mmCIF file of C-alpha atoms in Angstrom:
data_model
loop_
_atom_site.group_PDB
_atom_site.id
_atom_site.type_symbol
_atom_site.label_atom_id
_atom_site.label_comp_id
_atom_site.label_asym_id
_atom_site.label_seq_id
_atom_site.Cartn_x
_atom_site.Cartn_y
_atom_site.Cartn_z
ATOM 1 C CA MET A 1 14.861 20.372 -7.100
ATOM 2 C CA ASP A 2 12.200 18.304 -8.853
ATOM 3 C CA GLU A 3 10.646 16.574 -5.839
ATOM 4 C CA ALA A 4 8.332 14.496 -8.038
ATOM 5 C CA LEU A 5 11.350 13.146 -9.937
ATOM 6 C CA ILE A 6 13.163 12.322 -6.699
ATOM 7 C CA ARG A 7 10.096 10.517 -5.348
ATOM 8 C CA SER A 8 9.666 8.479 -8.544
ATOM 9 C CA LEU A 9 13.339 7.427 -8.662
ATOM 10 C CA THR A 10 13.809 6.462 -5.010
ATOM 11 C CA PRO A 11 12.066 3.027 -5.114
ATOM 12 C CA GLY A 12 14.098 1.936 -8.130
ATOM 13 C CA VAL A 13 17.379 3.019 -6.535
ATOM 14 C CA LEU A 14 16.491 1.184 -3.332
ATOM 15 C CA THR A 15 15.646 -1.932 -5.341
ATOM 16 C CA VAL A 16 19.011 -1.891 -7.121
ATOM 17 C CA LEU A 17 20.876 -1.857 -3.812
ATOM 18 C CA VAL A 18 18.752 -4.659 -2.383
ATOM 19 C CA ARG A 19 19.320 -6.742 -5.514
ATOM 20 C CA ARG A 20 23.066 -6.276 -5.178
ATOM 21 C CA GLY A 21 22.946 -7.767 -1.703
ATOM 22 C CA ALA A 22 22.443 -4.837 0.648
ATOM 23 C CA ASP A 23 20.123 -5.503 3.561
ATOM 24 C CA PHE A 24 17.069 -3.262 3.507
ATOM 25 C CA ALA A 25 17.892 -1.042 6.492
ATOM 26 C CA ALA A 26 21.433 -0.333 5.268
ATOM 27 C CA ALA A 27 20.181 0.237 1.721
ATOM 28 C CA GLU A 28 17.602 2.767 2.871
ATOM 29 C CA ASP A 29 20.221 4.643 4.897
ATOM 30 C CA ALA A 30 22.501 4.752 1.869
ATOM 31 C CA VAL A 31 19.729 6.012 -0.393
ATOM 32 C CA GLN A 32 18.854 8.736 2.104
ATOM 33 C CA ASP A 33 22.520 9.820 2.134
ATOM 34 C CA ALA A 34 22.465 9.952 -1.681
ATOM 35 C CA LEU A 35 19.319 12.079 -1.622
ATOM 36 C CA VAL A 36 21.025 14.527 0.736
ATOM 37 C CA GLU A 37 23.904 14.797 -1.738
ATOM 38 C CA ALA A 38 21.406 15.335 -4.560
ATOM 39 C CA VAL A 39 19.728 18.182 -2.680
ATOM 40 C CA ARG A 40 23.120 19.815 -2.213
ATOM 41 C CA GLY A 41 24.512 19.362 -5.698
ATOM 42 C CA TRP A 42 21.766 18.976 -8.293
ATOM 43 C CA PRO A 43 20.472 22.572 -8.350
ATOM 44 C CA ASP A 44 23.912 23.764 -9.549
ATOM 45 C CA ASP A 45 24.999 20.677 -11.512
ATOM 46 C CA PRO A 46 22.076 18.384 -12.489
ATOM 47 C CA PRO A 47 23.190 14.935 -13.737
ATOM 48 C CA ARG A 48 22.317 13.649 -17.215
ATOM 49 C CA ASP A 49 21.177 10.323 -15.715
ATOM 50 C CA PRO A 50 19.585 11.117 -12.308
ATOM 51 C CA LYS A 51 18.783 7.495 -11.422
ATOM 52 C CA GLY A 52 22.259 6.300 -12.383
ATOM 53 C CA TRP A 53 23.771 9.086 -10.300
ATOM 54 C CA LEU A 54 21.689 8.136 -7.261
ATOM 55 C CA VAL A 55 22.526 4.434 -7.659
ATOM 56 C CA THR A 56 26.253 5.167 -7.875
ATOM 57 C CA VAL A 57 26.324 7.490 -4.879
ATOM 58 C CA ALA A 58 24.030 5.287 -2.755
ATOM 59 C CA TRP A 59 26.099 2.171 -3.523
ATOM 60 C CA ARG A 60 29.294 3.979 -2.544
ATOM 61 C CA ARG A 61 27.697 5.133 0.710
ATOM 62 C CA PHE A 62 26.640 1.533 1.377
ATOM 63 C CA LEU A 63 30.169 0.303 0.684
ATOM 64 C CA ASP A 64 31.605 2.936 3.003
ATOM 65 C CA ALA A 65 29.350 1.684 5.800
ATOM 66 C CA THR A 66 30.124 -1.941 4.953
ATOM 67 C CA ARG A 67 33.875 -1.400 5.104
ATOM 68 C CA ALA A 68 33.526 -0.292 8.702
ATOM 69 C CA ASP A 69 31.592 -3.402 9.747
ATOM 70 C CA THR A 70 32.751 -6.401 7.736
ATOM 71 C CA ALA A 71 35.834 -8.517 7.240
ATOM 72 C CA ARG A 72 38.316 -7.713 4.464
ATOM 73 C CA ARG A 73 37.335 -10.662 2.236
ATOM 74 C CA ARG A 74 33.631 -9.774 2.249
ATOM 75 C CA ARG A 75 34.462 -6.120 1.723
ATOM 76 C CA GLU A 76 36.622 -6.911 -1.297
ATOM 77 C CA ASP A 77 33.921 -9.183 -2.740
ATOM 78 C CA ARG A 78 31.392 -6.395 -2.574
ATOM 79 C CA VAL A 79 33.776 -3.843 -4.104
ATOM 80 C CA GLU A 80 34.426 -6.176 -7.036
ATOM 81 C CA GLU A 81 30.675 -6.431 -7.635
ATOM 82 C CA GLU A 82 30.380 -2.718 -8.392
ATOM 83 C CA PRO A 83 29.311 -2.471 -12.041
ATOM 84 C CA ALA A 84 30.970 -0.262 -14.607
ATOM 85 C CA PRO A 85 29.449 3.210 -14.968
ATOM 86 C CA GLY A 86 26.588 3.422 -17.449
ATOM 87 C CA PRO A 87 22.917 4.263 -17.864
ATOM 88 C CA ALA A 88 20.615 2.835 -15.186
ATOM 89 C CA SER A 89 17.785 0.488 -16.067
ATOM 90 C CA GLY A 90 14.461 2.183 -16.739
ATOM 91 C CA LEU A 91 12.509 -0.774 -15.314
ATOM 92 C CA ASP A 92 9.803 0.198 -12.817
ATOM 93 C CA ASP A 93 10.572 -1.826 -9.699
ATOM 94 C CA THR A 94 8.210 -0.040 -7.339
ATOM 95 C CA LEU A 95 5.512 -2.713 -7.111
ATOM 96 C CA GLN A 96 8.100 -5.469 -6.673
ATOM 97 C CA LEU A 97 9.643 -3.464 -3.858
ATOM 98 C CA TYR A 98 6.242 -3.229 -2.169
ATOM 99 C CA PHE A 99 6.092 -7.031 -2.116
ATOM 100 C CA LEU A 100 9.647 -7.379 -0.850
ATOM 101 C CA CYS A 101 8.949 -4.962 1.995
ATOM 102 C CA ALA A 102 6.003 -7.135 3.066
ATOM 103 C CA HIS A 103 8.636 -9.522 4.413
ATOM 104 C CA PRO A 104 7.555 -12.664 6.298
ATOM 105 C CA SER A 105 9.784 -11.709 9.234
ATOM 106 C CA LEU A 106 7.686 -8.584 9.863
ATOM 107 C CA THR A 107 4.200 -8.255 11.259
ATOM 108 C CA PRO A 108 1.750 -6.782 8.718
ATOM 109 C CA SER A 109 1.532 -3.472 10.593
ATOM 110 C CA SER A 110 5.324 -3.141 10.739
ATOM 111 C CA ALA A 111 5.677 -4.070 7.063
ATOM 112 C CA VAL A 112 3.123 -1.447 6.102
ATOM 113 C CA ALA A 113 4.812 1.253 8.185
ATOM 114 C CA LEU A 114 8.265 0.423 6.834
ATOM 115 C CA THR A 115 7.074 0.438 3.220
ATOM 116 C CA LEU A 116 5.223 3.727 3.584
ATOM 117 C CA ARG A 117 8.375 5.296 5.030
ATOM 118 C CA ALA A 118 10.955 3.825 2.667
ATOM 119 C CA VAL A 119 9.034 3.421 -0.594
ATOM 120 C CA GLY A 120 5.959 5.621 -0.304
ATOM 121 C CA GLY A 121 8.012 8.563 0.888
ATOM 122 C CA LEU A 122 5.637 9.481 3.726
ATOM 123 C CA THR A 123 6.898 11.082 6.899
ATOM 124 C CA THR A 124 6.578 9.395 10.261
ATOM 125 C CA ARG A 125 3.917 11.963 11.184
ATOM 126 C CA GLN A 126 1.822 11.125 8.119
ATOM 127 C CA ILE A 127 2.055 7.392 8.767
ATOM 128 C CA ALA A 128 1.128 7.870 12.441
ATOM 129 C CA ARG A 129 -1.932 9.869 11.400
ATOM 130 C CA ALA A 130 -3.013 7.096 9.023
ATOM 131 C CA TYR A 131 -2.685 4.549 11.836
ATOM 132 C CA LEU A 132 -4.323 6.788 14.466
ATOM 133 C CA VAL A 133 -1.330 6.508 16.825
ATOM 134 C CA PRO A 134 1.078 9.097 18.308
ATOM 135 C CA GLU A 135 4.060 10.012 16.147
ATOM 136 C CA ALA A 136 6.511 8.735 18.782
ATOM 137 C CA THR A 137 4.798 5.337 18.772
ATOM 138 C CA MET A 138 5.089 5.079 14.998
ATOM 139 C CA ALA A 139 8.731 6.156 15.079
ATOM 140 C CA GLN A 140 9.479 3.304 17.483
ATOM 141 C CA ARG A 141 7.549 0.848 15.288
ATOM 142 C CA ILE A 142 9.527 1.823 12.188
ATOM 143 C CA SER A 143 12.817 1.608 14.085
ATOM 144 C CA ARG A 144 11.945 -1.874 15.341
ATOM 145 C CA ALA A 145 11.008 -2.965 11.822
ATOM 146 C CA LYS A 146 14.345 -1.757 10.465
ATOM 147 C CA ARG A 147 16.203 -3.587 13.239
ATOM 148 C CA THR A 148 14.223 -6.760 12.517
ATOM 149 C CA VAL A 149 15.235 -6.824 8.860
ATOM 150 C CA SER A 150 18.784 -5.622 9.412
ATOM 151 C CA GLY A 151 21.029 -8.166 7.713
ATOM 152 C CA VAL A 152 18.055 -9.953 6.111
ATOM 153 C CA ARG A 153 18.042 -10.438 2.334
ATOM 154 C CA PHE A 154 14.745 -9.272 0.869
ATOM 155 C CA ASP A 155 14.325 -12.234 -1.452
ATOM 156 C CA ARG A 156 11.027 -13.668 -0.148
ATOM 157 C CA PRO A 157 7.991 -11.637 -1.227
ATOM 158 C CA GLY A 158 5.267 -10.990 1.330
ATOM 159 C CA ASP A 159 1.548 -11.521 0.885
ATOM 160 C CA VAL A 160 -0.953 -9.643 -1.228
ATOM 161 C CA ALA A 161 -3.028 -8.515 1.773
ATOM 162 C CA THR A 162 -0.140 -6.507 3.222
ATOM 163 C CA VAL A 163 0.655 -4.914 -0.145
ATOM 164 C CA LEU A 164 -3.022 -3.943 -0.529
ATOM 165 C CA ARG A 165 -2.970 -2.318 2.895
ATOM 166 C CA VAL A 166 0.080 -0.273 1.947
ATOM 167 C CA LEU A 167 -1.420 0.835 -1.367
ATOM 168 C CA TYR A 168 -4.666 1.790 0.391
ATOM 169 C CA LEU A 169 -2.858 3.978 2.921
ATOM 170 C CA VAL A 170 -0.670 5.565 0.241
ATOM 171 C CA PHE A 171 -3.808 6.430 -1.757
ATOM 172 C CA ASN A 172 -5.549 7.893 1.284
ATOM 173 C CA GLU A 173 -2.551 10.088 2.068
ATOM 174 C CA GLY A 174 -2.375 11.223 -1.531
ATOM 175 C CA TYR A 175 -6.126 11.824 -1.710
ATOM 176 C CA SER A 176 -6.602 13.767 1.483
ATOM 177 C CA GLY A 177 -3.139 14.605 2.776
ATOM 178 C CA ASP A 178 -0.361 16.973 1.787
ATOM 179 C CA VAL A 179 1.562 14.614 -0.515
ATOM 180 C CA ASP A 180 0.114 13.804 -3.944
ATOM 181 C CA LEU A 181 0.428 10.023 -4.134
ATOM 182 C CA ALA A 182 -3.097 9.054 -5.204
ATOM 183 C CA ALA A 183 -2.332 8.699 -8.912
ATOM 184 C CA GLU A 184 0.765 6.616 -8.154
ATOM 185 C CA ALA A 185 -1.253 4.315 -5.883
ATOM 186 C CA ILE A 186 -3.840 3.834 -8.652
ATOM 187 C CA ARG A 187 -1.099 3.075 -11.191
ATOM 188 C CA LEU A 188 0.486 0.433 -8.967
ATOM 189 C CA THR A 189 -2.884 -1.118 -8.097
ATOM 190 C CA ARG A 190 -3.648 -1.394 -11.814
ATOM 191 C CA GLN A 191 -0.362 -3.248 -12.245
ATOM 192 C CA LEU A 192 -1.221 -5.531 -9.353
ATOM 193 C CA ALA A 193 -4.718 -6.219 -10.719
ATOM 194 C CA ALA A 194 -3.209 -7.159 -14.091
ATOM 195 C CA SER A 195 -0.847 -9.691 -12.500
ATOM 196 C CA VAL A 196 -2.824 -11.098 -9.543
ATOM 197 C CA ASP A 197 -6.238 -12.783 -9.712
ATOM 198 C CA HIS A 198 -7.695 -11.606 -6.402
ATOM 199 C CA PRO A 199 -11.145 -10.019 -5.853
ATOM 200 C CA GLU A 200 -9.852 -7.668 -3.157
ATOM 201 C CA VAL A 201 -7.266 -6.254 -5.565
ATOM 202 C CA ALA A 202 -10.142 -5.453 -7.905
ATOM 203 C CA GLY A 203 -12.133 -4.059 -4.975
ATOM 204 C CA LEU A 204 -9.309 -1.720 -4.007
ATOM 205 C CA LEU A 205 -8.841 -0.525 -7.583
ATOM 206 C CA ALA A 206 -12.586 0.153 -7.875
ATOM 207 C CA LEU A 207 -12.557 2.045 -4.571
ATOM 208 C CA MET A 208 -9.640 4.218 -5.678
ATOM 209 C CA LEU A 209 -11.230 5.031 -9.028
ATOM 210 C CA LEU A 210 -14.575 5.938 -7.459
ATOM 211 C CA HIS A 211 -12.989 8.226 -4.865
ATOM 212 C CA HIS A 212 -10.544 9.781 -7.319
ATOM 213 C CA ALA A 213 -13.421 10.533 -9.706
ATOM 214 C CA ARG A 214 -14.741 13.094 -7.201
ATOM 215 C CA ARG A 215 -11.422 14.806 -6.598
ATOM 216 C CA ALA A 216 -12.003 17.870 -8.812
ATOM 217 C CA ALA A 217 -15.176 18.715 -6.878
ATOM 218 C CA ARG A 218 -13.736 18.281 -3.379
ATOM 219 C CA THR A 219 -12.301 21.795 -3.122
ATOM 220 C CA ALA A 220 -13.549 25.259 -4.044
ATOM 221 C CA PRO A 221 -11.423 27.678 -6.113
ATOM 222 C CA ASP A 222 -10.097 29.197 -2.867
ATOM 223 C CA GLY A 223 -8.918 25.760 -1.695
ATOM 224 C CA SER A 224 -11.631 25.240 0.909
ATOM 225 C CA LEU A 225 -13.213 21.810 1.366
ATOM 226 C CA VAL A 226 -16.587 21.117 -0.258
ATOM 227 C CA PRO A 227 -18.655 18.470 1.599
ATOM 228 C CA LEU A 228 -19.947 15.567 -0.490
ATOM 229 C CA ALA A 229 -23.563 16.758 -0.316
ATOM 230 C CA GLU A 230 -22.581 20.189 -1.710
ATOM 231 C CA GLN A 231 -20.252 19.042 -4.482
ATOM 232 C CA ASP A 232 -20.951 19.892 -8.117
ATOM 233 C CA ARG A 233 -21.580 16.396 -9.469
ATOM 234 C CA GLY A 234 -21.107 17.676 -12.987
ATOM 235 C CA ARG A 235 -17.389 17.897 -12.158
ATOM 236 C CA TRP A 236 -17.144 14.218 -11.243
ATOM 237 C CA ASP A 237 -15.215 12.030 -13.696
ATOM 238 C CA THR A 238 -17.997 9.843 -15.102
ATOM 239 C CA ALA A 239 -15.579 7.649 -17.076
ATOM 240 C CA SER A 240 -13.684 6.718 -13.903
ATOM 241 C CA ILE A 241 -16.958 6.096 -12.083
ATOM 242 C CA ALA A 242 -18.193 3.782 -14.842
ATOM 243 C CA GLN A 243 -14.896 1.913 -14.865
ATOM 244 C CA GLY A 244 -14.880 1.588 -11.086
ATOM 245 C CA VAL A 245 -18.444 0.251 -11.059
ATOM 246 C CA ARG A 246 -17.639 -2.331 -13.760
ATOM 247 C CA ILE A 247 -14.593 -3.554 -11.851
ATOM 248 C CA LEU A 248 -16.583 -3.712 -8.602
ATOM 249 C CA GLN A 249 -19.469 -5.646 -10.142
ATOM 250 C CA ALA A 250 -17.067 -8.242 -11.547
ATOM 251 C CA ALA A 251 -15.410 -8.619 -8.138
ATOM 252 C CA LEU A 252 -18.706 -8.921 -6.234
ATOM 253 C CA ALA A 253 -19.921 -11.559 -8.686
ATOM 254 C CA ARG A 254 -17.184 -13.862 -7.392
ATOM 255 C CA ASP A 255 -18.901 -13.943 -3.969
ATOM 256 C CA ARG A 256 -15.687 -13.459 -1.982
ATOM 257 C CA LEU A 257 -16.533 -10.234 -0.190
ATOM 258 C CA GLY A 258 -13.751 -8.267 1.469
ATOM 259 C CA GLU A 259 -13.437 -4.872 3.091
ATOM 260 C CA PHE A 260 -12.243 -3.046 -0.023
ATOM 261 C CA GLN A 261 -15.175 -4.362 -2.062
ATOM 262 C CA ALA A 262 -17.569 -3.238 0.690
ATOM 263 C CA GLN A 263 -16.006 0.240 0.779
ATOM 264 C CA ALA A 264 -16.187 0.436 -3.007
ATOM 265 C CA ALA A 265 -19.878 -0.524 -2.895
ATOM 266 C CA ILE A 266 -20.543 2.430 -0.563
ATOM 267 C CA ALA A 267 -18.587 4.754 -2.854
ATOM 268 C CA ALA A 268 -20.531 3.438 -5.866
ATOM 269 C CA LEU A 269 -23.872 4.202 -4.194
ATOM 270 C CA HIS A 270 -22.748 7.792 -3.613
ATOM 271 C CA ALA A 271 -21.533 8.053 -7.209
ATOM 272 C CA ASP A 272 -24.772 6.603 -8.582
ATOM 273 C CA ALA A 273 -27.014 9.231 -6.959
ATOM 274 C CA PRO A 274 -27.875 12.118 -9.351
ATOM 275 C CA THR A 275 -28.246 14.416 -6.315
ATOM 276 C CA ALA A 276 -27.354 14.173 -2.642
ATOM 277 C CA GLY A 277 -31.044 13.916 -1.783
ATOM 278 C CA GLU A 278 -31.422 10.806 -3.941
ATOM 279 C CA THR A 279 -28.659 8.856 -2.192
ATOM 280 C CA ASP A 280 -29.765 5.357 -1.153
ATOM 281 C CA TRP A 281 -28.805 5.702 2.505
ATOM 282 C CA VAL A 282 -30.656 2.554 3.590
ATOM 283 C CA GLN A 283 -28.476 0.428 1.330
ATOM 284 C CA ILE A 284 -25.375 2.338 2.441
ATOM 285 C CA VAL A 285 -26.158 1.450 6.069
ATOM 286 C CA GLU A 286 -26.428 -2.200 5.032
ATOM 287 C CA TRP A 287 -22.997 -2.054 3.408
ATOM 288 C CA TYR A 288 -21.567 -0.401 6.528
ATOM 289 C CA ASP A 289 -22.972 -3.314 8.506
ATOM 290 C CA GLU A 290 -21.042 -5.686 6.231
ATOM 291 C CA LEU A 291 -17.920 -3.572 6.529
ATOM 292 C CA ALA A 292 -18.161 -3.454 10.322
ATOM 293 C CA ARG A 293 -18.543 -7.232 10.383
ATOM 294 C CA LEU A 294 -15.432 -7.648 8.235
ATOM 295 C CA THR A 295 -13.176 -5.160 10.023
ATOM 296 C CA ASP A 296 -14.571 -4.347 13.500
ATOM 297 C CA ASN A 297 -13.078 -0.895 12.908
ATOM 298 C CA PRO A 298 -14.373 1.926 15.158
ATOM 299 C CA VAL A 299 -13.924 4.477 12.349
ATOM 300 C CA VAL A 300 -16.278 2.380 10.201
ATOM 301 C CA ARG A 301 -18.846 2.529 12.998
ATOM 302 C CA LEU A 302 -18.403 6.298 13.204
ATOM 303 C CA ASN A 303 -19.143 6.633 9.487
ATOM 304 C CA ARG A 304 -22.052 4.257 9.913
ATOM 305 C CA ALA A 305 -23.553 6.598 12.533
ATOM 306 C CA VAL A 306 -23.662 9.347 9.897
ATOM 307 C CA ALA A 307 -25.330 6.994 7.420
ATOM 308 C CA VAL A 308 -27.894 5.954 10.044
ATOM 309 C CA SER A 309 -28.707 9.606 10.690
ATOM 310 C CA GLU A 310 -29.374 10.112 6.981
ATOM 311 C CA ALA A 311 -31.490 6.967 6.714
ATOM 312 C CA ASP A 312 -33.423 7.117 10.012
ATOM 313 C CA GLY A 313 -32.996 10.665 11.296
ATOM 314 C CA PRO A 314 -30.434 12.534 13.452
ATOM 315 C CA ARG A 315 -31.708 11.115 16.759
ATOM 316 C CA ALA A 316 -30.953 7.602 15.525
ATOM 317 C CA GLY A 317 -27.495 8.746 14.442
ATOM 318 C CA LEU A 318 -26.808 10.354 17.817
ATOM 319 C CA ALA A 319 -27.865 7.144 19.552
ATOM 320 C CA GLU A 320 -25.326 5.214 17.469
ATOM 321 C CA LEU A 321 -22.670 7.838 18.165
ATOM 322 C CA ALA A 322 -23.243 7.532 21.919
ATOM 323 C CA THR A 323 -22.000 3.921 21.793
ATOM 324 C CA LEU A 324 -18.589 4.953 20.410
ATOM 325 C CA ASP A 325 -15.411 6.221 22.076
ATOM 326 C CA ASP A 326 -15.525 10.018 21.971
ATOM 327 C CA THR A 327 -11.720 10.160 21.491
ATOM 328 C CA LEU A 328 -12.040 8.736 17.983
ATOM 329 C CA PRO A 329 -10.689 11.054 15.277
ATOM 330 C CA ARG A 330 -13.487 13.236 13.858
ATOM 331 C CA HIS A 331 -15.945 12.054 16.537
ATOM 332 C CA THR A 332 -16.498 15.660 17.634
ATOM 333 C CA ALA A 333 -17.050 16.838 14.050
ATOM 334 C CA VAL A 334 -19.626 14.096 13.469
ATOM 335 C CA ALA A 335 -21.363 15.007 16.729
ATOM 336 C CA ALA A 336 -21.512 18.634 15.601
ATOM 337 C CA TYR A 337 -23.079 17.680 12.274
ATOM 338 C CA LEU A 338 -25.681 15.422 13.884
ATOM 339 C CA HIS A 339 -26.638 18.022 16.482
ATOM 340 C CA GLU A 340 -27.055 20.598 13.718
ATOM 341 C CA ARG A 341 -29.340 18.243 11.793
ATOM 342 C CA ASP A 342 -31.298 17.732 15.019
ATOM 343 C CA GLY A 343 -31.801 21.486 15.373
ATOM 344 C CA ASP A 344 -29.513 22.047 18.381
ATOM 345 C CA LEU A 345 -27.486 24.830 16.783
ATOM 346 C CA ASP A 346 -25.798 26.091 19.992
ATOM 347 C CA THR A 347 -24.357 22.671 20.759
ATOM 348 C CA ALA A 348 -23.416 22.156 17.123
ATOM 349 C CA ALA A 349 -21.532 25.468 16.925
ATOM 350 C CA ARG A 350 -19.620 24.690 20.104
ATOM 351 C CA LEU A 351 -18.702 21.219 18.845
ATOM 352 C CA TYR A 352 -17.624 22.522 15.427
ATOM 353 C CA ALA A 353 -15.244 24.944 17.152
ATOM 354 C CA GLU A 354 -13.946 22.154 19.389
ATOM 355 C CA ALA A 355 -13.476 19.839 16.401
ATOM 356 C CA ALA A 356 -11.508 22.539 14.562
ATOM 357 C CA HIS A 357 -8.847 22.424 17.286
ATOM 358 C CA LYS A 358 -8.501 18.672 16.731
ATOM 359 C CA ALA A 359 -8.455 18.764 12.916
ATOM 360 C CA PRO A 360 -5.565 16.808 11.325
ATOM 361 C CA ASP A 361 -4.876 19.371 8.586
ATOM 362 C CA LEU A 362 -5.363 23.037 7.789
ATOM 363 C CA ALA A 363 -8.094 22.568 5.160
ATOM 364 C CA GLU A 364 -10.296 20.564 7.517
ATOM 365 C CA ARG A 365 -9.675 22.980 10.379
ATOM 366 C CA ASP A 366 -10.706 25.952 8.250
ATOM 367 C CA HIS A 367 -13.834 24.122 7.097
ATOM 368 C CA LEU A 368 -14.886 23.420 10.681
ATOM 369 C CA VAL A 369 -14.169 26.994 11.761
ATOM 370 C CA ARG A 370 -16.436 28.236 8.966
ATOM 371 C CA GLN A 371 -19.179 25.836 10.056
ATOM 372 C CA ALA A 372 -19.006 27.160 13.616
ATOM 373 C CA ALA A 373 -19.019 30.782 12.400
ATOM 374 C CA ARG A 374 -22.006 30.099 10.150
ATOM 375 C CA LEU A 375 -24.096 28.737 13.027
ATOM 376 C CA ASN A 376 -23.005 31.490 15.420
ATOM 377 C CA SER A 377 -23.978 34.107 12.847
ATOM 378 C CA ARG A 378 -27.366 32.476 12.338
ATOM 379 C CA HIS A 379 -27.871 32.398 16.113
ATOM 380 C CA ARG A 380 -27.096 36.134 16.449
ATOM 381 C CA GLN A 381 -29.444 37.007 13.592
ATOM 382 C CA GLY A 382 -32.235 35.018 15.250
ATOM 383 C CA ARG A 383 -32.076 36.985 18.479
#
């Protein structure tokens, strides 16, 4: 099975069903049934027109469900609407579907979760991790969202802010998670930037380009994580960095600062430094101040504590860290790093080991385990 093909076709198939009159929850169920049939049958008998096949099977599954729940007249009307067999449209409906999923009847958080599940193809676990909530909580949120829109026609697009939030989370999952969606998020954000005059759209596109430019240097040949300060900057994509900076500068010139522009400004300062030692940490702290003012996000304040430690020393960073909830994701890893910079290697090694047990993925866990082992080895050699 070509999972990338399946992932690229699913939004378009879902859009076709919604356009034909299926409510979103029923359409998604029908598409999932069609995907199950594809998994069973395609390896032995792949269709010539995969999208057309999925549309046909999903529509039939929807009709089967409809026949059980609706009156004869409505059922017959829907059956008559089934088009004649033929090639499916090649139109890319993904971005439109993002807007339709940001439905006015849903809260922004529910719209984001529903879109990530139905269109982005993320699992409930991945979405829960992005939202920093338990998986069971996210499962309930998605179920409530589907119940809310059950029977609702998705014909009123939602707002740009919700779509931006979805694209941002899809990019983050693709950039650092176990599903490669970063390039797709960039493609859709480019489309959005070409059709919507909004500085935060430009800010998000700049942020994505600046982060994606460093992707080749983020891992070693053995797959292990390479911290930003240790990355080979010669492997960064300078063309993407230059493009991201140009887009960001144009957005900032409009004097309508938003959180994505502030994040992009921080990324640009990292990208602009020839070496890690030449990073302008004082200015980065100032941008984190702006970002904290805009979002009041505790994760932003955690990252700010690291920046403060680089600008004013590890003691200052530890003082900032002490004001934050120690249950925050990666709080323990940050504490370990700051204690190491402060020279307390025993505490740092213990905290690195503790953080490894809390790591959200295997690559990060292995990185933290190696950090702990490195400090423990240094400690033994110093005896």
